[in-house]
Short mmCIF file of C-alpha atoms and ligand atoms in Angstrom, two decimals:
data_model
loop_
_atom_site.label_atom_id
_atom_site.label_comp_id
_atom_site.label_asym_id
_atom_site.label_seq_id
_atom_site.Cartn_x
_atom_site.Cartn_y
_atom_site.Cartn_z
CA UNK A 1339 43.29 155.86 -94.50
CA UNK A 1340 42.83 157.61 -91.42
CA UNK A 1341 38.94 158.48 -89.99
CA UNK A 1342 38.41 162.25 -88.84
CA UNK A 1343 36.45 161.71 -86.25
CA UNK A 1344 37.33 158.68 -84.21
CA UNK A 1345 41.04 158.14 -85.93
CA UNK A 1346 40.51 154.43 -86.84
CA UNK A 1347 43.34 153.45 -89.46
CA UNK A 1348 42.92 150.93 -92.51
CA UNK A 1349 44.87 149.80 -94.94
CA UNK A 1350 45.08 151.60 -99.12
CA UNK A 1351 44.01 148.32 -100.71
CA UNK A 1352 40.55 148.23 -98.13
CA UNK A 1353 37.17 149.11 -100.31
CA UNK A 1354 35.70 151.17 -97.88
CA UNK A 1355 34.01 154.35 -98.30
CA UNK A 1356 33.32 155.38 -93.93
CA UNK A 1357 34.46 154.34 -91.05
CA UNK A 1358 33.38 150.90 -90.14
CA UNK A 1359 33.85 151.59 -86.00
CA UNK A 1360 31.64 154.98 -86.63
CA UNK A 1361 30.62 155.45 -89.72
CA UNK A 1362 32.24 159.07 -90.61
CA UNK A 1363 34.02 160.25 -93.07
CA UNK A 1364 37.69 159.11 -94.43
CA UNK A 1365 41.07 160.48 -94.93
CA UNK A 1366 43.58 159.74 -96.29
CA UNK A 1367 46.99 160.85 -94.14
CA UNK A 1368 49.96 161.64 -96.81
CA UNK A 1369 53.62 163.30 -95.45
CA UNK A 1370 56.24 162.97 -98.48
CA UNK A 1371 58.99 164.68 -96.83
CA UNK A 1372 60.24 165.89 -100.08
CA UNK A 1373 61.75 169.14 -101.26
CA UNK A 1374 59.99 171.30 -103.04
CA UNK A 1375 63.01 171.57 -105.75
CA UNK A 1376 61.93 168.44 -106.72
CA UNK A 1377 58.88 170.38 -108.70
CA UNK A 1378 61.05 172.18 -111.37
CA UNK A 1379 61.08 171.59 -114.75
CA UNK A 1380 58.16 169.26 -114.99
CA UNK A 1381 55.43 169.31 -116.93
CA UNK A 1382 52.67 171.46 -115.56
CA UNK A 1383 50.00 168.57 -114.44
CA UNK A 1384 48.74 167.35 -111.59
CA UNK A 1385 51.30 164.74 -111.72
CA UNK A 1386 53.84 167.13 -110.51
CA UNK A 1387 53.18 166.98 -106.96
CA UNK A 1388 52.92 162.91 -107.92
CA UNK A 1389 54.90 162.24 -104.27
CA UNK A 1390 51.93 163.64 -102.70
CA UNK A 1391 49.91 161.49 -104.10
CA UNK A 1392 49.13 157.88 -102.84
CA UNK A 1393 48.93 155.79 -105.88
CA UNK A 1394 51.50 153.25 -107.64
CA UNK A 1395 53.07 155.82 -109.88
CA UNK A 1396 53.18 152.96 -112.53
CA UNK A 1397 49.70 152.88 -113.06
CA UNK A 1398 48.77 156.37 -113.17
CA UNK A 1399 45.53 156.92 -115.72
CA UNK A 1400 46.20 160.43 -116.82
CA UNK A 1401 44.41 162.73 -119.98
CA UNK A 1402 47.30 165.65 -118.55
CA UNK A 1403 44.43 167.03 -115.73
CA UNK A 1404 45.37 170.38 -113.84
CA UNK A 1405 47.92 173.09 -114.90
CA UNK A 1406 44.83 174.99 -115.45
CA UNK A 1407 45.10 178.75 -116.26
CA UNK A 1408 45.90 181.36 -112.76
CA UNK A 1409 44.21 184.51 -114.63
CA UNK A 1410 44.85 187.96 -112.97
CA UNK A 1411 41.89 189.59 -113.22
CA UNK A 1412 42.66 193.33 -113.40
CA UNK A 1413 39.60 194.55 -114.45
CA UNK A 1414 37.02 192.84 -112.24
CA UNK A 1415 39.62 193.35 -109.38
CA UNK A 1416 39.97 197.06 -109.48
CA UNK A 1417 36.61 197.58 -109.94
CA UNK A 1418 36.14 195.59 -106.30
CA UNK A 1419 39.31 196.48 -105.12
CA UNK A 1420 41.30 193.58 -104.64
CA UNK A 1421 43.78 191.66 -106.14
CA UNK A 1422 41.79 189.07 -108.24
CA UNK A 1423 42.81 186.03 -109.60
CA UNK A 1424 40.94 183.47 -111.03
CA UNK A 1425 41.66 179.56 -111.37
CA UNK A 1426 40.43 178.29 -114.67
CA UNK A 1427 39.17 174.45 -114.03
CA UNK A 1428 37.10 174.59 -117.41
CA UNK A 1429 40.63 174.04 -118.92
CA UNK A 1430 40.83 170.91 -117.45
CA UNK A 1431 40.19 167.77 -120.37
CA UNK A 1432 36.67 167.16 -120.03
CA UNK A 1433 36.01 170.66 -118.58
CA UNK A 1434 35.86 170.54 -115.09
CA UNK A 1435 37.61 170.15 -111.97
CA UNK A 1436 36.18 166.89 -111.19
CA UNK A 1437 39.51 165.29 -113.96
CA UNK A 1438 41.96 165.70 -110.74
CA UNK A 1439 39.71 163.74 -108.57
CA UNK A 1440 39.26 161.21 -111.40
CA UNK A 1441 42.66 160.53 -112.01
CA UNK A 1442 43.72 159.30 -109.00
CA UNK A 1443 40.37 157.83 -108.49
CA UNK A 1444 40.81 155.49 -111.60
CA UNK A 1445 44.14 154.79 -111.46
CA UNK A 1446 43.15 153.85 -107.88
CA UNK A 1447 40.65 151.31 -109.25
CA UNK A 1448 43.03 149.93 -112.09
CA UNK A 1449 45.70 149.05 -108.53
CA UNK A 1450 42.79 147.74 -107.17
CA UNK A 1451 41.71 145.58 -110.15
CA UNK A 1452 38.15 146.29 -110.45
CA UNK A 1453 36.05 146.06 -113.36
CA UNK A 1454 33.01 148.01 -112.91
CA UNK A 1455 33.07 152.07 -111.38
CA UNK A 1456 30.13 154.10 -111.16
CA UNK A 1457 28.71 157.33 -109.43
CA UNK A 1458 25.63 159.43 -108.63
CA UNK A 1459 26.37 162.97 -110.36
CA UNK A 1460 24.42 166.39 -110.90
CA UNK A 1461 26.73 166.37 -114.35
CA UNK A 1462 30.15 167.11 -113.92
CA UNK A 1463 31.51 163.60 -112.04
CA UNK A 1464 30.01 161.86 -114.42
CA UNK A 1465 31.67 162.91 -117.61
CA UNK A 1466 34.17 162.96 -116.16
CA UNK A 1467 34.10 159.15 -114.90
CA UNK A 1468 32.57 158.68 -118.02
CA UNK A 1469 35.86 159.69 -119.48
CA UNK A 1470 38.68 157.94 -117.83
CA UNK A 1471 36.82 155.10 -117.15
CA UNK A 1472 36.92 154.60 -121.14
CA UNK A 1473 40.60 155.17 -121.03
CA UNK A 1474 41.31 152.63 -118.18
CA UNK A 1475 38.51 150.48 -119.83
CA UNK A 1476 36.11 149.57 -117.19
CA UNK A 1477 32.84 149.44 -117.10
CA UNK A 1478 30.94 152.93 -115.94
CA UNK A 1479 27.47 153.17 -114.46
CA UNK A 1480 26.42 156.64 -113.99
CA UNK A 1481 22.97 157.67 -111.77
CA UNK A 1482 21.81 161.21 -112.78
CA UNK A 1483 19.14 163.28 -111.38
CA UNK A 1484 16.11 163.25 -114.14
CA UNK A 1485 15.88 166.44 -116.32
CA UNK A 1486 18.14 168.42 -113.61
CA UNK A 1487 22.09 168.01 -115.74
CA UNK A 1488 23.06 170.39 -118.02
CA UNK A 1489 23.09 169.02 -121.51
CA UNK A 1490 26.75 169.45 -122.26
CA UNK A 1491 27.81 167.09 -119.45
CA UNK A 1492 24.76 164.91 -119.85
CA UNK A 1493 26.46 164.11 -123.45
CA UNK A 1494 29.94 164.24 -122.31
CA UNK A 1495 28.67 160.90 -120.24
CA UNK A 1496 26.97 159.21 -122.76
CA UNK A 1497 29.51 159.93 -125.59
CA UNK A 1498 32.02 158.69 -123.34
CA UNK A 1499 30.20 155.29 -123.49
CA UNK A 1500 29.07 155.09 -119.89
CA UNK A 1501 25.76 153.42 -119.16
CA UNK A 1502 23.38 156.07 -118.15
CA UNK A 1503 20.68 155.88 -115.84
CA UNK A 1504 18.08 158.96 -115.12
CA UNK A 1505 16.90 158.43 -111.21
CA UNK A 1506 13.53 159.80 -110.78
CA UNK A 1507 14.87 161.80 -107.49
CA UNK A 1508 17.14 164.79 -106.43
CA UNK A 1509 21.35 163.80 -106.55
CA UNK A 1510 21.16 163.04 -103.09
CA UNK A 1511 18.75 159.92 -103.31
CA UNK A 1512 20.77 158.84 -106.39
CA UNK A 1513 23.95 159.03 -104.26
CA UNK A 1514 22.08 157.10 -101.59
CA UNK A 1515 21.14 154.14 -104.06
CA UNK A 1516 24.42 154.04 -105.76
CA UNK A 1517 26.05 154.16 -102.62
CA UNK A 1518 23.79 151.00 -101.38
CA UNK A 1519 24.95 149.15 -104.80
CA UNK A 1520 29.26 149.99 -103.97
CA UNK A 1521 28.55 148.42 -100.45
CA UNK A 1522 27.18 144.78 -101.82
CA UNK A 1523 30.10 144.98 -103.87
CA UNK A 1524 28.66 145.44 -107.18
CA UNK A 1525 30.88 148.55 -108.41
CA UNK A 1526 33.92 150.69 -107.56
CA UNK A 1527 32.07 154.03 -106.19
CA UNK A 1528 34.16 157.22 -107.56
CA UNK A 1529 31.80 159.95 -106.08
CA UNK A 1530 34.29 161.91 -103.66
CA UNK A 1531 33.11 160.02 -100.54
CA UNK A 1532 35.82 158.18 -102.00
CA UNK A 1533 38.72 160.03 -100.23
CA UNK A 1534 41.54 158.95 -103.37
CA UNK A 1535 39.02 161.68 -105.44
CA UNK A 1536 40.16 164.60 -103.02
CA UNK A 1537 43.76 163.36 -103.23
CA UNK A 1538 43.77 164.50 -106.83
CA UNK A 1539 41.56 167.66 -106.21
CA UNK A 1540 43.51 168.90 -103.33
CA UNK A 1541 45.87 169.51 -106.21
CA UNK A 1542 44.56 172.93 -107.04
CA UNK A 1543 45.25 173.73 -103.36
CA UNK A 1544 49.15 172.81 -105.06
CA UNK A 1545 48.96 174.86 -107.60
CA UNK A 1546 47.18 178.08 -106.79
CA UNK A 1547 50.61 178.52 -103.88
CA UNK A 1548 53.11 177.55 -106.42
CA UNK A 1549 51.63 179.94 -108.86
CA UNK A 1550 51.56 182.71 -106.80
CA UNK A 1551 55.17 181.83 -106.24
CA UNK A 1552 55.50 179.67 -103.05
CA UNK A 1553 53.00 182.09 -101.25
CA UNK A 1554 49.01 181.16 -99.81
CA UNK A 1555 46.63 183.83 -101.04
CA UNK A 1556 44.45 185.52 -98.31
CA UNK A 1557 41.74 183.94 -99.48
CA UNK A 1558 40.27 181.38 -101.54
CA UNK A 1559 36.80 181.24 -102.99
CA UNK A 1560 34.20 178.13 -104.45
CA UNK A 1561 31.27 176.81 -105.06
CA UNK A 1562 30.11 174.40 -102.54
CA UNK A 1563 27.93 170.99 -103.47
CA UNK A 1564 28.87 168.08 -102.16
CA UNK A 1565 31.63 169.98 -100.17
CA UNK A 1566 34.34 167.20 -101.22
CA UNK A 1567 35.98 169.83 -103.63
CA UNK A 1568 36.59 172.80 -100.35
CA UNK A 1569 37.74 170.11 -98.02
CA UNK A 1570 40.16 168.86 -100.71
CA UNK A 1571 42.10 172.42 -101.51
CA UNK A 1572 42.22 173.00 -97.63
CA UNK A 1573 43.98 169.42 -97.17
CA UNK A 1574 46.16 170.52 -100.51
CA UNK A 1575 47.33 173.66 -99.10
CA UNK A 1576 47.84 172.29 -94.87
CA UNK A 1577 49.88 169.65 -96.63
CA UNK A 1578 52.00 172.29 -98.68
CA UNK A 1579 52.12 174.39 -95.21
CA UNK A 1580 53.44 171.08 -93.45
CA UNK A 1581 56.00 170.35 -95.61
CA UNK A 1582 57.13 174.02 -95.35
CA UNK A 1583 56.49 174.88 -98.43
CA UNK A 1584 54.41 177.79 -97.48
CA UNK A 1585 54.25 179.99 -94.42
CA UNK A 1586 50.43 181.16 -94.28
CA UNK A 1587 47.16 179.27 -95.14
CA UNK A 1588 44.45 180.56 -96.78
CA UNK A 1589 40.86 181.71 -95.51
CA UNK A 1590 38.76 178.71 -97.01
CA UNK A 1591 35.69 180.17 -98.30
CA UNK A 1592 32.42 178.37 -99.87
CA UNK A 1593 29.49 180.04 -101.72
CA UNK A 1594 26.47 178.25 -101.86
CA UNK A 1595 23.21 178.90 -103.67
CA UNK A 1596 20.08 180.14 -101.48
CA UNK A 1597 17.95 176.89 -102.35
CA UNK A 1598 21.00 174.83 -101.35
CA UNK A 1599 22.76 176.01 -98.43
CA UNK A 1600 23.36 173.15 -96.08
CA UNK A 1601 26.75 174.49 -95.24
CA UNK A 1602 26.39 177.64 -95.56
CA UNK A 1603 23.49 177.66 -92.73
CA UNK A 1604 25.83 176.05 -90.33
CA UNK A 1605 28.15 178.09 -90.56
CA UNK A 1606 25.83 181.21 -89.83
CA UNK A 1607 25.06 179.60 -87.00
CA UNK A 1608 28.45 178.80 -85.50
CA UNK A 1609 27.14 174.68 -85.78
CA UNK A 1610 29.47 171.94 -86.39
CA UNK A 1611 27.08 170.00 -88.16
CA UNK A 1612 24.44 170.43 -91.26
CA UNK A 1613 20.63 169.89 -91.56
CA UNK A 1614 20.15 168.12 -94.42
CA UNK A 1615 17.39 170.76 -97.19
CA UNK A 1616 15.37 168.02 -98.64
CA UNK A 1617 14.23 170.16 -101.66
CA UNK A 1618 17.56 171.34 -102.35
CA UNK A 1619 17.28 173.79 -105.72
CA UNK A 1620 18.77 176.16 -107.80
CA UNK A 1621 19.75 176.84 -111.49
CA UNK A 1622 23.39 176.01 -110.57
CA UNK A 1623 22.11 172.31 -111.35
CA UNK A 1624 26.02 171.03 -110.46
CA UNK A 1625 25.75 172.74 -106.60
CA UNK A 1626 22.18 171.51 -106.39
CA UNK A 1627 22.78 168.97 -103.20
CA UNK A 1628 20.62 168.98 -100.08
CA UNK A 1629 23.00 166.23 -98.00
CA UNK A 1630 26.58 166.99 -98.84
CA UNK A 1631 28.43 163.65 -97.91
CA UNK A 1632 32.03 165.95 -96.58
CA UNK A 1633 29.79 168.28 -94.83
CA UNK A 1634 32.33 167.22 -91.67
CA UNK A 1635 35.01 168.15 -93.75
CA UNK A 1636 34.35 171.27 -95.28
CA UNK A 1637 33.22 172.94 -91.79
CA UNK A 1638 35.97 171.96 -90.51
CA UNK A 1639 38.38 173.97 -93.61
CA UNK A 1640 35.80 176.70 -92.62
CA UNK A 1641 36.56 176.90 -89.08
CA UNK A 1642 40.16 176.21 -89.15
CA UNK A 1643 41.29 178.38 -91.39
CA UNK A 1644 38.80 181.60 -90.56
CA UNK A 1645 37.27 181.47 -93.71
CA UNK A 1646 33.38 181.85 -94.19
CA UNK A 1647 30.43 180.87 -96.00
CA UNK A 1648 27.71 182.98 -98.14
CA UNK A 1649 24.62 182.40 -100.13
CA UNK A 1650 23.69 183.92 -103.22
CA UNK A 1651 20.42 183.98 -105.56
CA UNK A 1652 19.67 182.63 -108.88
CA UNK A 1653 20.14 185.96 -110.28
CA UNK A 1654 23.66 186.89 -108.51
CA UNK A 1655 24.63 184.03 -110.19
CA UNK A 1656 23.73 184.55 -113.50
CA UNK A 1657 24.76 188.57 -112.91
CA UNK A 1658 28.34 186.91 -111.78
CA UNK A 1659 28.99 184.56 -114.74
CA UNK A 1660 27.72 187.61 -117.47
CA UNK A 1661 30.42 189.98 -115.50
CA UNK A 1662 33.67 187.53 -115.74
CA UNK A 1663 32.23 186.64 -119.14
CA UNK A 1664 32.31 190.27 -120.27
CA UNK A 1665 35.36 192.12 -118.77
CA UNK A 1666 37.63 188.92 -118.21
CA UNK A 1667 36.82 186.84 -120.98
CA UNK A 1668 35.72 183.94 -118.98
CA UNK A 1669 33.24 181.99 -119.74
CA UNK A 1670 32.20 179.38 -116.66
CA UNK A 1671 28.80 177.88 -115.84
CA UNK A 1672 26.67 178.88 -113.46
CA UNK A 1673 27.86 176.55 -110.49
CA UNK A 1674 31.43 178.44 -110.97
CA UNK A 1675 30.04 182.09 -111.13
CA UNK A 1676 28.62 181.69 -107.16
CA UNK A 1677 31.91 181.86 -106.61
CA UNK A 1678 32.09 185.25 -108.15
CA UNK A 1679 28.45 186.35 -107.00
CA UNK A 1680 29.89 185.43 -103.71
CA UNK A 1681 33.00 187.33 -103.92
CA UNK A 1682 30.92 190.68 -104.79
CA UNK A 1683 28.49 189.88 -101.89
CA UNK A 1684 31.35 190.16 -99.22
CA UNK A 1685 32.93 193.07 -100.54
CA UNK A 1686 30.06 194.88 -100.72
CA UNK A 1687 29.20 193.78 -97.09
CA UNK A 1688 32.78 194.45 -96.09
CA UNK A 1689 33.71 191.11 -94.99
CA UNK A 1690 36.35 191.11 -97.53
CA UNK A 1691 38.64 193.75 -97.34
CA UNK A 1692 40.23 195.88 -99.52
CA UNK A 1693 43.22 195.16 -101.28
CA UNK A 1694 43.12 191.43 -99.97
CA UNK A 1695 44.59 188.72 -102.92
CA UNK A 1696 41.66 186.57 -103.24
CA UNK A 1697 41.57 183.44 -105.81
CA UNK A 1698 38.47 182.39 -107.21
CA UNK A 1699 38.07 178.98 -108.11
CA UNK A 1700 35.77 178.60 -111.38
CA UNK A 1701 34.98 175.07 -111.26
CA UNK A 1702 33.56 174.05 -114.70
CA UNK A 1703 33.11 175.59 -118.44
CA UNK A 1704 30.25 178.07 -119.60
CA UNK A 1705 29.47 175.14 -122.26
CA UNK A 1706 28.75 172.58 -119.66
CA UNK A 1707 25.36 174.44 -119.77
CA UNK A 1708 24.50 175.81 -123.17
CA UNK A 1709 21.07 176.29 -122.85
CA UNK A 1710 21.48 178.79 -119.60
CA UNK A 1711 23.97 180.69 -121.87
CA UNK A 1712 21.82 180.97 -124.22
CA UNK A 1713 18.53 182.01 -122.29
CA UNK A 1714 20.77 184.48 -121.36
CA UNK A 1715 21.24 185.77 -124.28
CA UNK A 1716 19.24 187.97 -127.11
CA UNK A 1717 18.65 186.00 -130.46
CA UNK A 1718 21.16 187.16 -133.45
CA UNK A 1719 19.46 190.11 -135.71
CA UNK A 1720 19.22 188.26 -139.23
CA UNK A 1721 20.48 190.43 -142.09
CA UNK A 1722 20.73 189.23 -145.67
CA UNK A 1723 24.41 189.10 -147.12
CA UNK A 1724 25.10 192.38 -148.02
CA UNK A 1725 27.77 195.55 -146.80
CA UNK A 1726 24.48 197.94 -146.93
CA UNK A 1727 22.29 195.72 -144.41
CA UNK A 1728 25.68 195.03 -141.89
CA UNK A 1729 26.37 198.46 -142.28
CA UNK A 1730 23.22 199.79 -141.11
CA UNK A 1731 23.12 197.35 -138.12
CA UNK A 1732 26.29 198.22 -136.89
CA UNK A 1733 26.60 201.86 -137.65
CA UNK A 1734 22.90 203.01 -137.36
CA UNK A 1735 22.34 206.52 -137.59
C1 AN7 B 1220 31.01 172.99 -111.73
O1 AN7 B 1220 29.24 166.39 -110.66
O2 AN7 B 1220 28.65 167.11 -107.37
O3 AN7 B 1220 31.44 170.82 -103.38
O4 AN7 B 1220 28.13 165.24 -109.21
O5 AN7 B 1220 30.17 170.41 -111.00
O6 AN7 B 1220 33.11 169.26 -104.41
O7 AN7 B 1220 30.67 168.90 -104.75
C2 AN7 B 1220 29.50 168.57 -109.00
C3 AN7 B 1220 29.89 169.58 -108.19
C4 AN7 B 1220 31.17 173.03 -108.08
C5 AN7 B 1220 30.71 171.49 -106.25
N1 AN7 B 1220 31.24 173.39 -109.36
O8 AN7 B 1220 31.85 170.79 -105.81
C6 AN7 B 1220 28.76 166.25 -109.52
C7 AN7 B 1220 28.95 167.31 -108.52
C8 AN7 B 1220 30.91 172.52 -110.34
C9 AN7 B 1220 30.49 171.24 -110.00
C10 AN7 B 1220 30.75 171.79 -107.68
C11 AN7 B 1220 30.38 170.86 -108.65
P1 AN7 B 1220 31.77 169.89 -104.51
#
């Protein structure tokens, strides 16, 4: 484990979350020098690219995470003109991209022999911790902002059998206190401060080039939060690029909602560094984070690879995730459409050209959120059981 900002080195089997000489973020520095022949005929999951990740291969805790669906979106792309394609995370087991970060991040706590894992979590992490913590059997604490998770995740967690706590505060303070608790030793922190989460999540950077047959897309598109998920695909794909697997990189670029744009305000203004929004909000309840702990990281994907960052509204979001819904046939929750709203935004504002191959990254399923969905929605007409009444609703005259 390697620190980005002052390079201090420390050993795979230290519990540390920062740097201890400067307190910034982590890294973790991984060069298989592999060939990428190796890759055929193996299953399509994460595991694949299982020399690029830094775990004892023995112990792996796995539910079969990534090989999510690369859908070509034809429709949505002409329309825009580009050439759209869209990465599917809400395929992943429990629905969300957070399972790739998970993986590694148990099986990383099984090598290290802990009992007792926990998080801070607008949703997502935590059903997802929730999840393979059961499988690996440890004990899960999970710290969730009160009344702001969606309800599908909230029950994904407690189904799951973690113990859930509602914090009476925003993500960021629960992150804060949970983080407090992982450094007196109590628990095994798996929110993606832990660098061994963006080990596994750098794995869509993997498989986006290896679908598009050994080739980096202009451009690739998310949601921003807690930035750990942008600065993870831009490590996937330099590593890919390293190892010669690839001869281009990708622009890196992060949508953020208007209510929470810590990044996206730095990057506007050409700064290397965020100011934390204390209020942070949107409906995008998964992307609602005011103090993103890989802020460091994710400008730096930004900047490095000429990519950008853009805000969108409330309503461009729930615009976005109606439009993929209803000429794709994908259904994502809000957090994932920004990455669409986005997408439209910088067409339309010519900052993405025309004919560019851009890949969307929808992050997590439209039933993570059921009751947005369904506020969305118009109530069913009731009809009683009978060919006259459903023919006059659907055939009026
Ligand atoms: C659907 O679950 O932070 O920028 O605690 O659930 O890597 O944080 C979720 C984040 C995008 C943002 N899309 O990713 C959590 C949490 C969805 C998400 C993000 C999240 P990061």
């Amino acid at each position: 484990m390697k620190c980005i900002t002052c390079g201090e080195q420390y050993g795979l089997d230290e519990i540390i979350y920062t740097c201890i000489k400067c307190g910034s973020t982590l890294e973790i520095v991984c060069r298989p020098d592999v060939s990428k022949d190796i890759f055929n005929c193996r299953k399509s999951t994460m595991w694949k690219y299982k020399e690029f990740m830094p775990v004892d291969e023995s112990k792996i805790v796995s539910l079969e995470e990534g090989g999510t669906p690369f859908c070509k979106c034809q429709n949505l792309g002409d329309k825009l003109g580009i050439e759209l394609y869209v990465k599917v995370e809400g395929s992943n087991p429990t629905g969300s991209f957070k399972d790739r970060g998970m993986s590694v991040g148990i099986t990383k706590a099984v090598e290290l022999g802990v009992n007792t894992v926990g998080c801070a979590s607008t949703g997502n992490t935590s059903a997802s911790l929730a999840a393979y913590a059961a499988r690996a059997g440890k004990r899960c604490i999970v710290l969730l902002p009160s009344g702001k998770v969606a309800l599908g995740k909230l029950a994904q967690a407690m189904f799951h059998g973690a113990e859930v706590l509602s914090v009476n505060g925003n993500f960021d303070e629960a992150l804060e206190t949970i983080t407090a608790l992982a450094l007196e030793g109590q628990l095994y922190l798996l929110n993606s401060v832990n660098p061994f989460r963006l080990e596994g999540q750098k794995s869509i950077g993997f498989e986006v080039v290896d679908d598009l047959g050994w080739k980096s897309p202009d451009r690739i598109i998310l949601p921003v939060g807690n930035a750990g998920n942008i600065s993870a695909i831009w490590k996937g794909v330099k590593e890919f690029h390293e190892a010669g697997f690839i001869e281009d990189l990708p622009m890196m670029t992060g949508i953020q909602a208007v209510g929470a744009a810590p990044i996206a305000n730095a990057v506007r203004n050409g700064k290397n560094s965020i100011e934390i929004v204390t209020n942070p909000e949107t409906i995008a309840t998964a992307i609602r984070i005011g103090a993103p702990v890989s802020a460091q990281k994710a400008l730096r994907a930004i900047y490095e690879s000429n990519g950008m960052a853009e805000t969108v509204t409330d309503d461009e979001i729930l615009d976005a995730q109606k439009l993929l819904a209803r000429t794709e046939g994908i259904g994502v929750e809000p957090a994932s459409a920004a990455s669409i709203a986005g997408l439209i935004k910088l067409v339309e504002n010519g900052e993405v050209d025309k004919g560019e191959q851009v890949v969307c990254i929808v992050t997590g399923h439209l039933l993570k959120d059921p009751n947005t969905a369904i506020n969305a929605c118009v109530e069913p007409v009731e009809i009683e059981a009978s060919v006259e009444a459903l023919s006059k609703i659907i055939n009026p005259r």
